């Protein structure tokens, strides 16, 4: 059959790209084995003079062939890891679905090969021996997953061939077609810590998303919970009835990350691992070795001798190998090269001269040592030394040849030849699924090498470090390829193993390294390094290590953003005594001398932290911590399987209990603090007498899956304990401690329930589930009272929404729940959503808790942060930063004065929440005015107690503070001479106060609604105010004389004098009514009046030369007007949202406009043409290009730079339209930025009330 037309067109369309990139020799081997290419055709192509001509000839031949050849070519691209090229051909693949019963077997072979190749299933080893009985047992278990999700565990000792067996089991037409039409996806695991596991799942999700037709690329997940949720969605919704193969699982905590109700095959040495996860379970045991006949078959294949022709020593060799496929392969590879040495290698195995050095090794093959030693012995001397260098590799880590090229100081091609020799001798394995190929040792081979070279380990690791330093003496690798990833991930490991302490200090206490590693791998890996190598680093300076950790903790969420932020700029926000800040300042000064912009936060020392106490109660992650009801004690539990109780004042340990057989997921005090309940992954719920540390009750029969949460009622009147679990149906229960079985089961959820929580009066129990709902049950009857469908509130498609937890407000009238990166507040009575708190973080919300005595809400994030919000005003109040890993739980103390948080970083932290409302550093309102007076920076703004404050900006010292006002202060302005400050209030009152005495100079009454804007003119003799009452008032404030400018029909937020001349009395005003008006402030006469826009006018600005003025509007346009004729001389169209701000350049040639989508546009004033669009590479967590609305803009005096405010502050290159620097504030929603005349100092206030006095580094 001829090649389909669309496939032919695809080849022609991408012909040039294919010719540029492919290596035909690699691809033709696969095509020949498929029967899609003949040996003669291969020979003709190989005779072409160079690679590019060979590629052209191969493509020319393909165009003349059939669909089968196209599919074979596609499969070869996938197998050789040309993923980008394969993706080009994928959409035009001819039909490769399984054939009908009368179809040809070839059709299936290609289909199956595509499924397995795309899923990363390893190819058969070079020498493959079938084990049909075992393979069929695995397939029989896999068929049991046809109708339901579950686990098939293939277990056996190291080297027994589990991985080969798993790969072979899925090479089966019927199995793929009947059970796993959604595909088969292979993931090699090995021994991993949490950051590495996160990277593994991220890469799997990326691979799965790449194959989707409607490709919506998600940002990489920032936590294991988030990654697990994403993988669950992909496996259940996008790849239903697919199989996930997890190869070489060591740890139950790793396995739990894949407990997502899908179909999984896992290989492991530990038979009981699957006990820790939910779902149907099946298992197959792999015998410790091959039977004798299979061992002989391997030798026959290697030596190419018929079975019956093998010498008599063959059987003895197999027996000495104890059936290990690895050992038999090692001997087979030796015999392949030296076929006359049967007797010699048998004697080598029998001598056992290489005795085990480390008896606790992960294998028991005496023969392996002999076989490895013999295999290494036949290597050339120089290659034997090179093989010894592989001792430094980590288990389960694959390396590209380029890494070894650096280590051995050889050309990559020469290295590949040496590695091929090692592979051929079964001394090394190769993963051909990647491009370039990756090489790795079997665990057993690595064990052998480590034991043989134990005394030389330090020098071997030193060699790696020194070769790296020599090769990368100019700069470290930053390409992001496999070689770069290896060095960035393992360089610190090699330094630590080599005991090169000084090199480790220099590297890890370097901002350059922080920048490189976090850019390539994210912050989790680097934080893990500081923890892992802490004992070494602390010998140099434990304080510096703490400072770097603190910096990463505070900036972790920023370092996950794209485009990647400037690490030096982030570090400039650290305390001035920190080594991180000192390094950053030095680098910033050096780069500033070359024209780069850096910004120093001058008054940062005035911001007071909330941290009070840090406790390290456990080894391992802490999953839960809680206050006792008297606030005196804290209980914690986690991965260590223990329960600890300690004093909340000092962290002193009071009690420690070995609580469960698996991780303890939650603990809770009874209302009288006499009892503690715990629940665990071991499916048990336990109740303890705290005073005697004695077990009172165990509930172990009813929950069949892990129990996620437990909580007592709030009073002892009818004491009950609530629990919830991963069970499919009976997943929420109430227990009476006097009964052995549960008192009630709440039915309604059909997915795991993550959290349960009693209402303040114990009338209701709320349950939060993976089914996307929050349910309220009546405690007395256990009947469902109402369901709140959270998923419908936030899901944009069919994606799943996991509701993590819920918390009740103190009055019991509202219930708050966490899902994804949002927190939702609902009315208990009506189930209506009252509020959605969307933070500016990319990470998911892990937990939330409402304060029992105030409107504060604590939110814990997967990216190490805790935020405090006021849920009445939907306003962020404070950051609690300091954790070094995912924050699992937060809880307020009963009196609301403290907050605790616990984390995977093995700490419980206590925070003083009472400081949130009293700290002088946190509390200014954003409506402010600033006077720049030589070195002095004077700031006026209202505080959160509605007092007007005048401060010295650099030091934060308060020059003047008014009494608390009865009406909210909404605007302020200052005057140098006379030294006065004005405040405008919500009730329309305007007051003028003397600074610094605070003497009341004038009270100006007249406005009937909120005063929105005020400004002094004419050397402080005249004051202009505008209001929601639609009027503008011009005050001779010392005499009380007033002129009222009436005519607008809606509030007036902006006005401006038409020139700075003291004799020009013309005033421009703009209103939400869409009109612009011109007034004479002396006479009060209206001079001009035009309808400028179809929507509200949001800002206006007069050009410095006085010729034009600009208006911006909610109608998504900005307009330029002539000051004399009032003719519109230009309409600036193109913004996709309300145009919020505008500013002319100082030479009046340019105008910048900013909109509510975060976009800034630069226009030519002369012809209204668009010159540049200033925007980042993509939207941020607030779905904006600037963290929110662009509220203010200012040009530098030379018109080359622009500063803008939104969710943060940005500086731009005007000519290029490119961002030069970003300063991230703690809060968001900046309203204004005040800029000094020389463009060196910038002042703004965020929505948390923090004042920022920023200065360019010089």
Short mmCIF file of N, CA and C in Angstrom, two decimals, residues 1166-1239:
data_model
loop_
_atom_site.label_atom_id
_atom_site.label_comp_id
_atom_site.label_asym_id
_atom_site.label_seq_id
_atom_site.Cartn_x
_atom_site.Cartn_y
_atom_site.Cartn_z
N UNK A 1166 3.86 62.20 18.62
CA UNK A 1166 3.75 62.91 17.34
C UNK A 1166 2.65 62.33 16.46
N UNK A 1167 2.64 61.00 16.29
CA UNK A 1167 1.66 60.40 15.38
C UNK A 1167 0.80 59.32 16.04
N UNK A 1168 0.86 59.21 17.37
CA UNK A 1168 0.05 58.24 18.14
C UNK A 1168 0.35 56.79 17.75
N UNK A 1169 1.53 56.55 17.17
CA UNK A 1169 1.86 55.18 16.76
C UNK A 1169 2.41 54.40 17.95
N UNK A 1170 2.14 53.10 17.95
CA UNK A 1170 2.64 52.21 19.01
C UNK A 1170 4.11 51.90 18.74
N UNK A 1171 4.96 52.16 19.73
CA UNK A 1171 6.39 51.91 19.57
C UNK A 1171 6.82 50.59 20.19
N UNK A 1172 6.36 50.33 21.40
CA UNK A 1172 6.75 49.10 22.11
C UNK A 1172 5.63 48.65 23.03
N UNK A 1173 5.55 47.32 23.21
CA UNK A 1173 4.70 46.77 24.27
C UNK A 1173 5.63 46.20 25.32
N UNK A 1174 5.56 46.74 26.53
CA UNK A 1174 6.40 46.25 27.63
C UNK A 1174 5.61 45.18 28.37
N UNK A 1175 6.07 43.95 28.29
CA UNK A 1175 5.39 42.89 29.05
C UNK A 1175 6.37 41.78 29.30
N UNK A 1176 6.06 40.96 30.29
CA UNK A 1176 6.92 39.81 30.60
C UNK A 1176 6.63 38.69 29.61
N UNK A 1177 7.36 37.57 29.79
CA UNK A 1177 7.20 36.44 28.87
C UNK A 1177 5.84 35.77 29.02
N UNK A 1178 5.24 35.86 30.18
CA UNK A 1178 3.96 35.20 30.39
C UNK A 1178 3.28 35.73 31.63
N UNK A 1179 2.04 35.33 31.82
CA UNK A 1179 1.29 35.80 32.98
C UNK A 1179 1.81 35.16 34.26
N UNK A 1180 1.62 35.89 35.36
CA UNK A 1180 2.08 35.39 36.65
C UNK A 1180 0.93 34.72 37.38
N UNK A 1181 1.15 34.44 38.66
CA UNK A 1181 0.15 33.71 39.44
C UNK A 1181 -1.16 34.49 39.59
N UNK A 1182 -1.10 35.81 39.43
CA UNK A 1182 -2.31 36.62 39.53
C UNK A 1182 -2.98 36.78 38.16
N UNK A 1183 -2.57 35.94 37.18
CA UNK A 1183 -3.13 36.00 35.84
C UNK A 1183 -2.92 37.38 35.23
N UNK A 1184 -1.78 37.97 35.50
CA UNK A 1184 -1.47 39.31 35.03
C UNK A 1184 -0.03 39.34 34.56
N UNK A 1185 0.28 40.35 33.74
CA UNK A 1185 1.66 40.52 33.29
C UNK A 1185 2.48 41.34 34.27
N UNK A 1186 1.82 41.88 35.31
CA UNK A 1186 2.51 42.78 36.24
C UNK A 1186 2.04 42.55 37.67
N UNK A 1187 1.50 41.36 37.95
CA UNK A 1187 1.02 41.06 39.30
C UNK A 1187 -0.25 41.81 39.65
N UNK A 1188 -0.90 42.44 38.67
CA UNK A 1188 -2.12 43.21 38.92
C UNK A 1188 -2.18 44.41 38.00
N UNK A 1189 -3.08 45.34 38.31
CA UNK A 1189 -3.23 46.56 37.50
C UNK A 1189 -1.94 47.38 37.49
N UNK A 1190 -1.65 48.01 36.36
CA UNK A 1190 -0.55 48.98 36.30
C UNK A 1190 -1.11 50.31 36.78
N UNK A 1191 -0.69 50.74 37.96
CA UNK A 1191 -1.33 51.88 38.62
C UNK A 1191 -0.54 53.18 38.52
N UNK A 1192 0.75 53.11 38.22
CA UNK A 1192 1.54 54.34 38.17
C UNK A 1192 2.74 54.14 37.26
N UNK A 1193 3.17 55.23 36.62
CA UNK A 1193 4.27 55.19 35.66
C UNK A 1193 5.10 56.47 35.81
N UNK A 1194 6.44 56.37 35.69
CA UNK A 1194 7.30 57.55 35.72
C UNK A 1194 8.51 57.32 34.81
N UNK A 1195 8.84 58.34 34.01
CA UNK A 1195 10.04 58.30 33.18
C UNK A 1195 11.22 58.87 33.96
N UNK A 1196 12.43 58.41 33.60
CA UNK A 1196 13.65 59.02 34.14
C UNK A 1196 13.86 60.36 33.44
N UNK A 1197 14.66 61.27 34.04
CA UNK A 1197 14.87 62.60 33.44
C UNK A 1197 15.41 62.54 32.01
N UNK A 1198 16.22 61.50 31.69
CA UNK A 1198 16.75 61.40 30.32
C UNK A 1198 15.85 60.58 29.40
N UNK A 1199 14.70 60.15 29.93
CA UNK A 1199 13.67 59.44 29.15
C UNK A 1199 14.11 58.07 28.63
N UNK A 1200 15.18 57.51 29.20
CA UNK A 1200 15.63 56.18 28.76
C UNK A 1200 15.04 55.06 29.60
N UNK A 1201 14.57 55.41 30.82
CA UNK A 1201 14.05 54.40 31.73
C UNK A 1201 12.62 54.73 32.12
N UNK A 1202 11.89 53.68 32.49
CA UNK A 1202 10.51 53.83 32.96
C UNK A 1202 10.33 52.96 34.19
N UNK A 1203 9.70 53.48 35.23
CA UNK A 1203 9.36 52.66 36.40
C UNK A 1203 7.85 52.53 36.45
N UNK A 1204 7.37 51.35 36.85
CA UNK A 1204 5.92 51.10 36.89
C UNK A 1204 5.57 50.32 38.15
N UNK A 1205 4.34 50.49 38.61
CA UNK A 1205 3.85 49.72 39.76
C UNK A 1205 2.62 48.92 39.36
N UNK A 1206 2.53 47.75 39.98
CA UNK A 1206 1.37 46.87 39.81
C UNK A 1206 1.31 45.99 41.04
N UNK A 1207 1.55 44.69 40.84
CA UNK A 1207 1.70 43.80 42.00
C UNK A 1207 3.08 43.91 42.59
N UNK A 1208 4.00 44.53 41.86
CA UNK A 1208 5.38 44.76 42.29
C UNK A 1208 5.89 45.96 41.49
N UNK A 1209 7.15 46.31 41.65
CA UNK A 1209 7.73 47.46 40.95
C UNK A 1209 8.66 46.95 39.85
N UNK A 1210 8.56 47.57 38.65
CA UNK A 1210 9.43 47.15 37.55
C UNK A 1210 10.09 48.37 36.91
N UNK A 1211 11.31 48.16 36.44
CA UNK A 1211 12.04 49.19 35.69
C UNK A 1211 12.23 48.67 34.27
N UNK A 1212 12.05 49.56 33.27
CA UNK A 1212 12.05 49.15 31.86
C UNK A 1212 13.04 49.98 31.06
N UNK A 1213 13.58 49.35 30.03
CA UNK A 1213 14.36 50.03 29.01
C UNK A 1213 13.37 50.59 27.99
N UNK A 1214 13.27 51.91 27.90
CA UNK A 1214 12.25 52.54 27.05
C UNK A 1214 12.48 52.21 25.58
N UNK A 1215 13.74 52.24 25.15
CA UNK A 1215 14.03 52.01 23.73
C UNK A 1215 13.68 50.60 23.30
N UNK A 1216 13.99 49.63 24.15
CA UNK A 1216 13.77 48.22 23.78
C UNK A 1216 12.43 47.67 24.27
N UNK A 1217 11.84 48.33 25.26
CA UNK A 1217 10.59 47.81 25.83
C UNK A 1217 10.82 46.58 26.69
N UNK A 1218 12.05 46.41 27.17
CA UNK A 1218 12.39 45.21 27.94
C UNK A 1218 12.51 45.54 29.43
N UNK A 1219 12.08 44.55 30.27
CA UNK A 1219 12.20 44.73 31.71
C UNK A 1219 13.66 44.65 32.12
N UNK A 1220 14.11 45.61 32.91
CA UNK A 1220 15.50 45.64 33.37
C UNK A 1220 15.64 45.11 34.79
N UNK A 1221 14.61 45.32 35.61
CA UNK A 1221 14.68 44.87 37.00
C UNK A 1221 13.28 44.80 37.59
N UNK A 1222 13.12 43.93 38.58
CA UNK A 1222 11.85 43.81 39.31
C UNK A 1222 12.14 43.79 40.80
N UNK A 1223 11.41 44.59 41.54
CA UNK A 1223 11.48 44.53 43.00
C UNK A 1223 10.15 43.96 43.50
N UNK A 1224 10.23 42.80 44.16
CA UNK A 1224 9.03 42.14 44.66
C UNK A 1224 8.74 42.61 46.08
N UNK A 1225 7.58 43.19 46.28
CA UNK A 1225 7.15 43.59 47.62
C UNK A 1225 6.51 42.40 48.32
N UNK A 1226 6.38 42.48 49.64
CA UNK A 1226 5.75 41.38 50.39
C UNK A 1226 4.28 41.29 50.06
N UNK A 1227 3.62 42.45 50.01
CA UNK A 1227 2.21 42.50 49.61
C UNK A 1227 2.10 42.77 48.13
N UNK A 1228 0.89 43.14 47.70
CA UNK A 1228 0.66 43.40 46.28
C UNK A 1228 -0.14 44.70 46.14
N UNK A 1229 -0.73 44.90 44.96
CA UNK A 1229 -1.67 45.99 44.71
C UNK A 1229 -1.11 47.35 45.12
N UNK A 1230 0.06 47.69 44.60
CA UNK A 1230 0.64 49.00 44.87
C UNK A 1230 -0.19 50.07 44.13
N UNK A 1231 -0.43 51.19 44.80
CA UNK A 1231 -1.25 52.24 44.20
C UNK A 1231 -0.41 53.32 43.50
N UNK A 1232 0.68 53.73 44.14
CA UNK A 1232 1.49 54.83 43.62
C UNK A 1232 2.95 54.56 43.90
N UNK A 1233 3.79 55.20 43.12
CA UNK A 1233 5.20 55.22 43.47
C UNK A 1233 5.67 56.67 43.35
N UNK A 1234 6.36 57.14 44.39
CA UNK A 1234 6.88 58.50 44.42
C UNK A 1234 8.36 58.43 44.03
N UNK A 1235 8.77 59.27 43.07
CA UNK A 1235 10.10 59.17 42.48
C UNK A 1235 10.86 60.47 42.69
N UNK A 1236 12.10 60.36 43.14
CA UNK A 1236 12.92 61.57 43.34
C UNK A 1236 13.28 62.17 41.98
N UNK A 1237 13.65 63.45 42.00
CA UNK A 1237 13.90 64.17 40.75
C UNK A 1237 15.02 63.54 39.93
N UNK A 1238 16.00 62.94 40.61
CA UNK A 1238 17.12 62.33 39.87
C UNK A 1238 16.90 60.85 39.56
N UNK A 1239 15.70 60.36 39.82
CA UNK A 1239 15.33 58.98 39.50
C UNK A 1239 16.19 57.96 40.26
#
